[in-house]
Short mmCIF file of C-alpha atoms and ligand atoms in Angstrom, two decimals:
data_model
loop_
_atom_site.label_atom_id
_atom_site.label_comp_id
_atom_site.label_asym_id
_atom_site.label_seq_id
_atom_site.Cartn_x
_atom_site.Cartn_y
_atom_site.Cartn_z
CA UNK A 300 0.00 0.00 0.00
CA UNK A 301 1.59 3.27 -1.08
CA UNK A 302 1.30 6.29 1.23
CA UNK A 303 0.46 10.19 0.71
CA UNK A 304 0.73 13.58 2.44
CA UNK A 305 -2.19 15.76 2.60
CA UNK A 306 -1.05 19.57 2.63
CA UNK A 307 -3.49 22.35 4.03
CA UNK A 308 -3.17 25.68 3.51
CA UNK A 309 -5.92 27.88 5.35
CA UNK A 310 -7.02 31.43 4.99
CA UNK A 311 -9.57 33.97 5.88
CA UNK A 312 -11.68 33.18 3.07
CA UNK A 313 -9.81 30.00 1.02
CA UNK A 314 -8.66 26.46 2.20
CA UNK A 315 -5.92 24.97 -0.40
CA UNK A 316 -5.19 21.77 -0.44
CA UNK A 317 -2.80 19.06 -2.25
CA UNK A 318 -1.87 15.59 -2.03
CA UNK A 319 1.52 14.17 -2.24
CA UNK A 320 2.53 10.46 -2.65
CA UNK A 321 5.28 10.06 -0.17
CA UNK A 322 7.23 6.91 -2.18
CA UNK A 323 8.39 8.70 -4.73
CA UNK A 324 11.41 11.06 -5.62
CA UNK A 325 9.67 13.31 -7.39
CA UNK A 326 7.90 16.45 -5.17
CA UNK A 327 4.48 16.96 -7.25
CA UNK A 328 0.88 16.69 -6.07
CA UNK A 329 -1.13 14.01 -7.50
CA UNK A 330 -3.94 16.10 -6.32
CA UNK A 331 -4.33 19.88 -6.02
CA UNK A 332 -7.78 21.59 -5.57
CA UNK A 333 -8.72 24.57 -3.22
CA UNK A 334 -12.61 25.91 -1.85
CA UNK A 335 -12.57 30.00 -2.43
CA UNK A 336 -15.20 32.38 -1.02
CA UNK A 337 -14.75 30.45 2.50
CA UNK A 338 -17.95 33.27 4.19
CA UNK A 339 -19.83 34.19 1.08
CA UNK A 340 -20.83 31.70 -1.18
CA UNK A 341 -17.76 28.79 -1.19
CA UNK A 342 -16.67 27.46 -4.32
CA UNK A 343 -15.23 23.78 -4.54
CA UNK A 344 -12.37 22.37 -7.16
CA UNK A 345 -10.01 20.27 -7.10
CA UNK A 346 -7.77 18.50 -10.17
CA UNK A 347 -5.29 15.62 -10.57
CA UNK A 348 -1.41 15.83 -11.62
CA UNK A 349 -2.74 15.70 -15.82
CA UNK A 350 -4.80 18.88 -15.14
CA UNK A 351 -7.94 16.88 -14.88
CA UNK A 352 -10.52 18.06 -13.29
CA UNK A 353 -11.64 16.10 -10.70
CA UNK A 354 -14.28 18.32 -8.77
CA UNK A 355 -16.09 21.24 -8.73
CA UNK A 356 -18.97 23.21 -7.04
CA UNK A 357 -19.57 19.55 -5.14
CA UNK A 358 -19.81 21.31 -1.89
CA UNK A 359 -21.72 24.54 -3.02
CA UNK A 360 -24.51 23.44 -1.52
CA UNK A 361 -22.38 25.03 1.67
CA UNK A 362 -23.42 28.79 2.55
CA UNK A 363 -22.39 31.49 3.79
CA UNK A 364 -22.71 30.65 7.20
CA UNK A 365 -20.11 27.15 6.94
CA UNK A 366 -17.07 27.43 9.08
CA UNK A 367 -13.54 26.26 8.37
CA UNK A 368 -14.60 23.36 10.40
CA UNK A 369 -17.87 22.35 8.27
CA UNK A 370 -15.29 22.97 5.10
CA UNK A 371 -12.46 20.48 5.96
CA UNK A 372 -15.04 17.99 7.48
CA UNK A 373 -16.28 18.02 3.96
CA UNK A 374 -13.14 17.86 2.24
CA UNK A 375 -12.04 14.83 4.40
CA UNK A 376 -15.19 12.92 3.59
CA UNK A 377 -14.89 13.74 -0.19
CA UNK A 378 -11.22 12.68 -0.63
CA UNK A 379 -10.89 9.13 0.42
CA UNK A 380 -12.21 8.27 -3.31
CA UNK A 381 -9.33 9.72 -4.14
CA UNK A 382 -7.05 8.34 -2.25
CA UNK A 383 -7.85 4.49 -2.86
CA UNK A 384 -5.91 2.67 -0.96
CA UNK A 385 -3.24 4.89 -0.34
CA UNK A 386 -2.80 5.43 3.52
CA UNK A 387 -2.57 8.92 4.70
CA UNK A 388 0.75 9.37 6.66
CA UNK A 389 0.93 12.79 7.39
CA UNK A 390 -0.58 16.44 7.20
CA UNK A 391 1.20 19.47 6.74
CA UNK A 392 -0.33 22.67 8.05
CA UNK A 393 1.20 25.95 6.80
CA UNK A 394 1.36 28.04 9.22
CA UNK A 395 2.15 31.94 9.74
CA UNK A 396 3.65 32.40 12.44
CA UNK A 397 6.29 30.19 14.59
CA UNK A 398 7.40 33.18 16.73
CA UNK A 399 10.90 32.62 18.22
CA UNK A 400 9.50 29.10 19.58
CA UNK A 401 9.55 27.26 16.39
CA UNK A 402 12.29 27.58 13.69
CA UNK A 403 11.83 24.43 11.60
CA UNK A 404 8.75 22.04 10.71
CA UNK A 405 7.25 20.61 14.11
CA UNK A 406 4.73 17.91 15.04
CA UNK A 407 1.59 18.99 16.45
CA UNK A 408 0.76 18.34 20.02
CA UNK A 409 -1.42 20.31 22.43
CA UNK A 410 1.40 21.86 23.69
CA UNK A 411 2.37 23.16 20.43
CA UNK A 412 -0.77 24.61 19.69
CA UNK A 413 -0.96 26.35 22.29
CA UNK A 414 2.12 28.02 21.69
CA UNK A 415 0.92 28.90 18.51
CA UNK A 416 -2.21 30.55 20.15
CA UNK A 417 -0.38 33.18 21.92
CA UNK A 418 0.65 34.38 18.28
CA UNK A 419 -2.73 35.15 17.04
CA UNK A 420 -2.39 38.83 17.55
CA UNK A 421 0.98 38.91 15.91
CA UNK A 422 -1.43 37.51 12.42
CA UNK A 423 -4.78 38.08 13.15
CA UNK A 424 -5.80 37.51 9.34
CA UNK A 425 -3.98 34.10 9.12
CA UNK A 426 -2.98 32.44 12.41
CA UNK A 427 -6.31 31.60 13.49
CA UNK A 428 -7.47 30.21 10.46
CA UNK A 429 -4.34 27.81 10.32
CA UNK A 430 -5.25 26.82 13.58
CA UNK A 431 -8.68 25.99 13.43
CA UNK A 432 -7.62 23.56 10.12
CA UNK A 433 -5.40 21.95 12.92
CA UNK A 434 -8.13 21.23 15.52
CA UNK A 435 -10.78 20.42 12.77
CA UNK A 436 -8.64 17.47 11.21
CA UNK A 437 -7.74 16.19 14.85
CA UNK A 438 -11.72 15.81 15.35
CA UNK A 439 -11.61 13.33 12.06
CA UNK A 440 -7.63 12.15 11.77
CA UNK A 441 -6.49 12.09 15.53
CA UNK A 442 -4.80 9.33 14.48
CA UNK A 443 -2.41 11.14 11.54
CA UNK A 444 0.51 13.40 12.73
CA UNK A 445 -0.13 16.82 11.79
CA UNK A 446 3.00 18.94 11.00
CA UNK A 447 3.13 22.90 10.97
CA UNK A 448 5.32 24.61 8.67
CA UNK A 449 5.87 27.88 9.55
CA UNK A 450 6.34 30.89 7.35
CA UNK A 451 8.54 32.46 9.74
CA UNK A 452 11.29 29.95 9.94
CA UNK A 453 13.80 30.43 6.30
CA UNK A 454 14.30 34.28 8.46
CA UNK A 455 16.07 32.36 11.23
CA UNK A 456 19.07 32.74 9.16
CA UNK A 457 19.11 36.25 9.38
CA UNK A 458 21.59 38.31 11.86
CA UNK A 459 20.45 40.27 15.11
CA UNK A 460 20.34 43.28 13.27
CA UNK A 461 18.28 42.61 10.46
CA UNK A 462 15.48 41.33 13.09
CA UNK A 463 16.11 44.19 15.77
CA UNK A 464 13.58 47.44 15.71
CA UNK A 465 15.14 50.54 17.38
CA UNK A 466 13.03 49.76 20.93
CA UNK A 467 14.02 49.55 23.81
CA UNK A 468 16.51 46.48 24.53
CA UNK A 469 13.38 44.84 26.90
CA UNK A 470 10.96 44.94 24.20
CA UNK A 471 12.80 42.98 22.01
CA UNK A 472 14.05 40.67 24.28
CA UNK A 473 10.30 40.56 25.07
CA UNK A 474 10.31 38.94 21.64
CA UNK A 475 9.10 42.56 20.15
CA UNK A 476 11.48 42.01 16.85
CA UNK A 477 10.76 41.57 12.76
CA UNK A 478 10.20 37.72 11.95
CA UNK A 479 9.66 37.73 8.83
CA UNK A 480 7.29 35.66 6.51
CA UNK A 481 6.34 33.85 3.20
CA UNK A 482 9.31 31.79 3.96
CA UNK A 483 8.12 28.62 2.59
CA UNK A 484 7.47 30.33 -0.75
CA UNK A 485 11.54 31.88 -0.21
CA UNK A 486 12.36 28.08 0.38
CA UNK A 487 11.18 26.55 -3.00
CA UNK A 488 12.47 29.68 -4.62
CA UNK A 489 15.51 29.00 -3.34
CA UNK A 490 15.53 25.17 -4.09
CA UNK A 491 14.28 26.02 -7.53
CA UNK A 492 16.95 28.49 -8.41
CA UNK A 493 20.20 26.69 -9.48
CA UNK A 494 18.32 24.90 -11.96
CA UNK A 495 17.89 28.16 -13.59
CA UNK A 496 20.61 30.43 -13.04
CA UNK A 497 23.59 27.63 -11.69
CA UNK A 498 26.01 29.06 -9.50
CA UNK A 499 24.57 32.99 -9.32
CA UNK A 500 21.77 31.08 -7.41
CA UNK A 501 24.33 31.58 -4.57
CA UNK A 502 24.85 34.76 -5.14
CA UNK A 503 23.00 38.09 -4.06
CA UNK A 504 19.54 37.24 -5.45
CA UNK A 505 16.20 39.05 -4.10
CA UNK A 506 12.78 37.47 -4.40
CA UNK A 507 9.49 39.22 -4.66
CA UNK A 508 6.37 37.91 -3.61
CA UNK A 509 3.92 39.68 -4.81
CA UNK A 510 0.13 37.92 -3.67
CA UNK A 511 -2.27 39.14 -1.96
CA UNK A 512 0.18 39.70 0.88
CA UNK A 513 3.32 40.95 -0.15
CA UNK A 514 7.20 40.55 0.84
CA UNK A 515 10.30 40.53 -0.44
CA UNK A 516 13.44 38.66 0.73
CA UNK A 517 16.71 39.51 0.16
CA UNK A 518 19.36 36.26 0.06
CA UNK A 519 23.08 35.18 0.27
CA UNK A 520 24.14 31.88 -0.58
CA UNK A 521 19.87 31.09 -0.53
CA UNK A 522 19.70 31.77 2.81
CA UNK A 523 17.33 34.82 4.28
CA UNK A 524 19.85 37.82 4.77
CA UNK A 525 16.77 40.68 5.18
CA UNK A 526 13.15 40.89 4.42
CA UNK A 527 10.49 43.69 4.18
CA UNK A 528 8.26 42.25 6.39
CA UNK A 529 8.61 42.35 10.37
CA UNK A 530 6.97 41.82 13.86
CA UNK A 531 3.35 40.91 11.65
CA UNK A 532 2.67 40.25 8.62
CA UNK A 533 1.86 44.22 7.65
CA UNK A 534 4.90 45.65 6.98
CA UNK A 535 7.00 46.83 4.40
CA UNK A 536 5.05 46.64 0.57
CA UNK A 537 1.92 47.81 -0.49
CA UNK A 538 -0.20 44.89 -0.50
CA UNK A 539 -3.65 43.99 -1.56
CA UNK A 540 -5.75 45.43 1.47
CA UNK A 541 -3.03 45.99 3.53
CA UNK A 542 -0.90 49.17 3.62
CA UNK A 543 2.26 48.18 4.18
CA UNK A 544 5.12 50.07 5.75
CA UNK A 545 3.56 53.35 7.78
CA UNK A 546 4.87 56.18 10.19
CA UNK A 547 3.30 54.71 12.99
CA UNK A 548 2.76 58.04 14.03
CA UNK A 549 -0.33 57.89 11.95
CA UNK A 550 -1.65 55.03 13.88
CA UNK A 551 -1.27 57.53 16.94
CA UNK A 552 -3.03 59.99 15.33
CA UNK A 553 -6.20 57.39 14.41
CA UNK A 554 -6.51 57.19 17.92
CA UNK A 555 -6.07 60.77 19.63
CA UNK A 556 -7.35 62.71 17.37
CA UNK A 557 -9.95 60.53 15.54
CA UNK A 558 -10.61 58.32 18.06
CA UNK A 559 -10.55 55.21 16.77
CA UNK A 560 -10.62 51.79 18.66
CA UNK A 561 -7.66 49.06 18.24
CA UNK A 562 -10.41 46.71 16.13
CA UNK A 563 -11.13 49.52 13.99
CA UNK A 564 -7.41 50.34 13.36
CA UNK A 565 -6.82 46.63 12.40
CA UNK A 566 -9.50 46.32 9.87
CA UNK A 567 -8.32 49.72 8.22
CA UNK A 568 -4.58 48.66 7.90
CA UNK A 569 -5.30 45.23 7.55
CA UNK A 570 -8.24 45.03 5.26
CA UNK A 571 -9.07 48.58 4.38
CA UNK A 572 -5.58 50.09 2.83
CA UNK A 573 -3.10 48.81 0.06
CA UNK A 574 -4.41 48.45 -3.51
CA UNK A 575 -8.14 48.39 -2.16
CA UNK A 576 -7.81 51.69 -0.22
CA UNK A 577 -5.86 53.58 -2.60
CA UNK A 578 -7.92 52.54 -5.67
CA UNK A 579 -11.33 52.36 -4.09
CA UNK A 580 -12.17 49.89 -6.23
CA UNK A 581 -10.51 46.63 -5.63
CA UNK A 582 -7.79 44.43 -3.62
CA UNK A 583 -7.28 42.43 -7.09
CA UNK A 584 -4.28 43.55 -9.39
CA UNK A 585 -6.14 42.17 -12.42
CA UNK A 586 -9.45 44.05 -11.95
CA UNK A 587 -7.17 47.39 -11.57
CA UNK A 588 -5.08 46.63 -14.38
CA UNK A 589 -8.32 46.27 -16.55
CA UNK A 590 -9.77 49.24 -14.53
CA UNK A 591 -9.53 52.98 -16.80
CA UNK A 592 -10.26 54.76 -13.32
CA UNK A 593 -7.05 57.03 -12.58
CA UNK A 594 -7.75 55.74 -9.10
CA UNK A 595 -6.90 52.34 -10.29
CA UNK A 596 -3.80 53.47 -12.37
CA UNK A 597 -2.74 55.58 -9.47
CA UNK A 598 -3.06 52.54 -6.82
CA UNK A 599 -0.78 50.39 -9.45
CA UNK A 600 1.77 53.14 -9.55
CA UNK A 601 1.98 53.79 -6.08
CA UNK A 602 2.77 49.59 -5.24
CA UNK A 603 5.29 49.77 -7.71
CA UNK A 604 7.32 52.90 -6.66
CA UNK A 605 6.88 51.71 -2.69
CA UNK A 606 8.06 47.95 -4.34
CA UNK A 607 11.01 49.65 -5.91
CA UNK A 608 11.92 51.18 -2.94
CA UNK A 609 11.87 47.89 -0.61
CA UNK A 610 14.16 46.62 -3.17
CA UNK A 611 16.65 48.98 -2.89
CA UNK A 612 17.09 49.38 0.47
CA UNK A 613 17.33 45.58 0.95
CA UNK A 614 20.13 45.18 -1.72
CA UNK A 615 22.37 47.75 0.66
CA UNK A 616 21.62 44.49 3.66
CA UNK A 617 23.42 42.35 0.64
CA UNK A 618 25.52 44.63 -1.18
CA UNK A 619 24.29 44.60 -4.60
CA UNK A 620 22.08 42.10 -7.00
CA UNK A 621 23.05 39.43 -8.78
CA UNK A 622 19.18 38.37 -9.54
CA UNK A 623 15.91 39.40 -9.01
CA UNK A 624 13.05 36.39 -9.13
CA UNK A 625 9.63 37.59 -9.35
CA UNK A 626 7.00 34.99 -7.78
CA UNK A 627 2.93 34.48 -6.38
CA UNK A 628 -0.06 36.02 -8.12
CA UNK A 629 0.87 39.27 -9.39
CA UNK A 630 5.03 38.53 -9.54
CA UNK A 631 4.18 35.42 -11.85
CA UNK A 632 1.40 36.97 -13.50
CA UNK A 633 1.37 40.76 -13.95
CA UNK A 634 4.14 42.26 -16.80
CA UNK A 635 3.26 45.56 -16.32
CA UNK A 636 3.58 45.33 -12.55
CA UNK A 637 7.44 43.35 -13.36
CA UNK A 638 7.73 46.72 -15.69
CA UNK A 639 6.63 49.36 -13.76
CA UNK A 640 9.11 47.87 -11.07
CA UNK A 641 12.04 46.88 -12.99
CA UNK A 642 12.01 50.76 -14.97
CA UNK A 643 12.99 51.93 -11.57
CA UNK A 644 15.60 49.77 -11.36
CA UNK A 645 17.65 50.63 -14.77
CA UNK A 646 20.08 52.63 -12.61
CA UNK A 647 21.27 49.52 -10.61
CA UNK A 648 21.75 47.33 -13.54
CA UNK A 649 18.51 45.82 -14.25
CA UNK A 650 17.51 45.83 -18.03
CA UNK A 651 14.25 43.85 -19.20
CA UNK A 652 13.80 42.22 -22.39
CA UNK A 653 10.15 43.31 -22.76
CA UNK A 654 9.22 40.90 -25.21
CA UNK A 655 10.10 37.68 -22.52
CA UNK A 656 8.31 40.04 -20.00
CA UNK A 657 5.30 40.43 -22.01
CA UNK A 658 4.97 36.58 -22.47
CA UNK A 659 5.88 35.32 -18.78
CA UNK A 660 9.04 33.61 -19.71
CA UNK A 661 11.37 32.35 -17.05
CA UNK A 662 14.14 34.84 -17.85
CA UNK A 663 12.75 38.01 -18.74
CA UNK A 664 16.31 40.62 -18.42
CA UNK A 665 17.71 41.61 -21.65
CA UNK A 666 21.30 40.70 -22.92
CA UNK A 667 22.53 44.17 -21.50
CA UNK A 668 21.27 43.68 -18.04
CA UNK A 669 23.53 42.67 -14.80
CA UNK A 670 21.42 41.45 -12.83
CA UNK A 671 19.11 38.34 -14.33
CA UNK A 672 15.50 38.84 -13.88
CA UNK A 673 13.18 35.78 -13.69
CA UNK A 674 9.79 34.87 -13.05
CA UNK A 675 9.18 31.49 -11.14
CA UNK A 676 6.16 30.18 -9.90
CA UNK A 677 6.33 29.05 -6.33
CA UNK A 678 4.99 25.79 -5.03
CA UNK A 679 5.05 26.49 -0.77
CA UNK A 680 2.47 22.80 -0.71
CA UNK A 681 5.57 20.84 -2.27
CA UNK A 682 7.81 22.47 1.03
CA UNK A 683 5.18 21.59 3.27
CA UNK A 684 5.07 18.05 1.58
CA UNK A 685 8.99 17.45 1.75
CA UNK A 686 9.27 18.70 5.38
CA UNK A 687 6.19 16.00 6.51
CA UNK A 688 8.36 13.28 4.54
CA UNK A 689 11.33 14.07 6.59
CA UNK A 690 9.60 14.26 9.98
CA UNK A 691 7.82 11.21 9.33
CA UNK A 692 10.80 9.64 7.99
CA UNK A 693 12.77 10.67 11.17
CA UNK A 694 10.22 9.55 13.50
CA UNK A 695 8.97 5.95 12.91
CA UNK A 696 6.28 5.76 15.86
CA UNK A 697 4.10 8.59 14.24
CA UNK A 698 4.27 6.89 10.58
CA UNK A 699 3.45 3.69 12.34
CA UNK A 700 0.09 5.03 13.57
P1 ADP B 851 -2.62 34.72 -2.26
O1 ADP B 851 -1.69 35.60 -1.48
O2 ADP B 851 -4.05 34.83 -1.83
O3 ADP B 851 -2.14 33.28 -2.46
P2 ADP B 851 -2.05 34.98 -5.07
O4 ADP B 851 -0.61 34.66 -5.00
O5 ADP B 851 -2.95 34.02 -5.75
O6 ADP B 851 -2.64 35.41 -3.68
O7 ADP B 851 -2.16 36.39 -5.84
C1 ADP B 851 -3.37 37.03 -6.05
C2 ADP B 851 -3.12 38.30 -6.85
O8 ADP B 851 -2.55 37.93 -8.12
C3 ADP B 851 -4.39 39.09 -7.15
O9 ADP B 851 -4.17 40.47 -6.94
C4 ADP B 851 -4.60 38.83 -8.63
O10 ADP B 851 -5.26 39.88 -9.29
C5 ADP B 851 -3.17 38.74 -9.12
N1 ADP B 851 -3.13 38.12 -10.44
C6 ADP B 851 -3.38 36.85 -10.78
N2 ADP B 851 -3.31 36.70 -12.14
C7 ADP B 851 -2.99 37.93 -12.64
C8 ADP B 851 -2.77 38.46 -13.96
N3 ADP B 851 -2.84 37.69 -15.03
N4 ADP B 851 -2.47 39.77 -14.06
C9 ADP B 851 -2.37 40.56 -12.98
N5 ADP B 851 -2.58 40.14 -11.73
C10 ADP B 851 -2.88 38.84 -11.55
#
């Protein structure tokens, strides 16, 4: 009997999911599928390794009122069909944030969870989500080990003063200090990257991950030197809904002089601001793009000047670029966003060929430029799926079970 991995990867508003046969030396899902609109009205699909489709809408009869909990007790009852009779060795949770407890993949036990509880207000959007996937497959799979994988842990590389803000010495050794995050989309990119650019993959490379949430990470030798996000997972770009980097002296100001409470603060920087708040229209970089409101075209300017800015200030904590590897939604995706970025970059080196650009190929810098430019699409379920290997592997009571 051949064994899999089931990955789970769960939002605010989408649960993604992917399967993962744990025999074999190659690191693809046999099964990928996700349920969107998690609140609203969710949407159901799911397709094998050949693209097939193997699902959708099924569990649209769900409404608006179905928790996270109703959603994977579904998706566990609707993939043993799947499965045959493959036995289900593991589950890999992303997870946001490890804090400074965890700084590598770690079976789940009660103790660890609730660890991971005290660090819901560091990621209010994400942590509790990623927790509540946790406790719902324990209710169906006690029996599986569950393994987080925490976004936080490729930073752990970084030095003291990368992760230090400039507080007092007793908040950070409070544990007050940047952490970092999209780390296990950094750690395939870094994986992926001699296959495409051989040894320069060592080099100074910077990778932008430009989703819904945004961060960039700037590496040496593929290893997490500095990164634009910090303490949460608001800081540094412009995102989607969230705003990014910000004198917190405005957040002062919300409060004195407009008197706003702490919940209303979060929802504005946290799902008020970044492309939505600017444009007034939408969080989605394709609707703006497709948008002829100067709103829109303003919002799209304004993430790409902030985006250029990030990036140059994190290739002083390297000193200089060798390559620059666009990733997620909008880095894979969006060739004016790569345009508007890179045009602001000419000055360090950094030279498109707009034709590859235009098309989405893998290298899209010109002849002329120093620095390579590449777009790579990131696969964080296949890091979550090779960490659950390794713990299993390394631990035969739990693969027993
Ligand atoms: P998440 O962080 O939720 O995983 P994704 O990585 O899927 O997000 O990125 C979502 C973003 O990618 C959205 O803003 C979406 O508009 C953008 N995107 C996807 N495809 C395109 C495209 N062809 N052109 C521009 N933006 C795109």
């Amino acid at each position: 009997m051949s064994e899999v991995i089931l990955t789970l990867n769960s939002g605010s508003s989408s649960l993604k999911f992917a399967v993962f046969e744990s025999g074999t030396s190659k690191n693809t899902a046999s099964i990928t599928g996700k349920i969107t609109e998690i609140g609203r009205a969710p949407q159901f699909s799911a397709r094998g390794s050949d693209g097939d489709m193997l699902g959708k809408g099924e569990l649209s009869n769900l409404n608006a009122t179905a928790s996270h909990e109703d959603i994977i007790a579904l998706l566990l009852t609707w993939l043993p069909q799947y499965l045959g009779n493959h036995r289900l060795i593991a589950i890999g949770h992303r997870v946001v944030h490890g804090g400074s407890f965890f700084s590598k993949p770690t079976l789940v036990t009660n103790e660890v969870l609730e660890k991971l509880e005290t660090l819901i207000p560091l990621a209010p959007l994400h942590q509790p989500h990623n927790l509540a996937a946790i406790r719902a497959v324990t209710k169906w799979h006690s029996d599986v080990p569950q393994i987080a994988c925490f976004d936080t842990a490729f930073h752990r590389t970084q030095d003291r003063l990368a992760s230090l803000f400039a507080l007092p010495r007793s908040l950070s050794n409070e544990g007050i200090v940047r952490y970092g995050f999209h780390g296990l989309s950094y750690e395939y990119i870094a994986s992926a990257l001699p296959q495409h650019i051989g040894a320069a993959a060592e080099g100074r490379v910077i990778v932008a991950h430009l989703g819904n949430g945004a961060s960039m990470c700037a590496m040496s030798n593929r290893k997490s030197v500095a990164t634009s996000m910090g303490f949460t997972a608001l800081d540094g770009l412009m995102m989607g809904q969230r705003c990014g980097s910000l004198d917190p002296g405005v957040v002062l100001y919300l409060m004195q002089s407009k008197g706003m409470s702490t919940d209303q603060i979060e929802d504005l920087l946290y799902r008020q601001s970044g492309l939505l708040g600017v444009s007034g229209i939408s969080n989605d970089m394709q609707v703006l793009q497709d948008s002829n409101d100067p709103h829109a075209r303003e919002a799209i300017d304004l993430y790409c000047f902030r985006a250029a800015n990030v990036l140059a200030g994190l290739v002083t904590a390297i000193g200089g670029l060798d390559a620059l590897v666009f990733t997620a939604g909008i880095g894979e995706n969006s060739a004016p966003v790569r345009k508007l970025i890179c045009d602001r970059l000419v000055w360090m080196g950094v030279h498109l060929d707009d034709e590859a650009n235009d098309i989405g190929a893998i290298k899209i810098s010109s002849d002329q430029s120093s620095v390579s430019v590449l777009t790579l699409p990131t696969d964080e379920e296949s890091v979550v799926a090779k960490a659950c290997r390794g713990l299993v592997a390394s631990n035969p009571i739990n693969s027993q079970k």
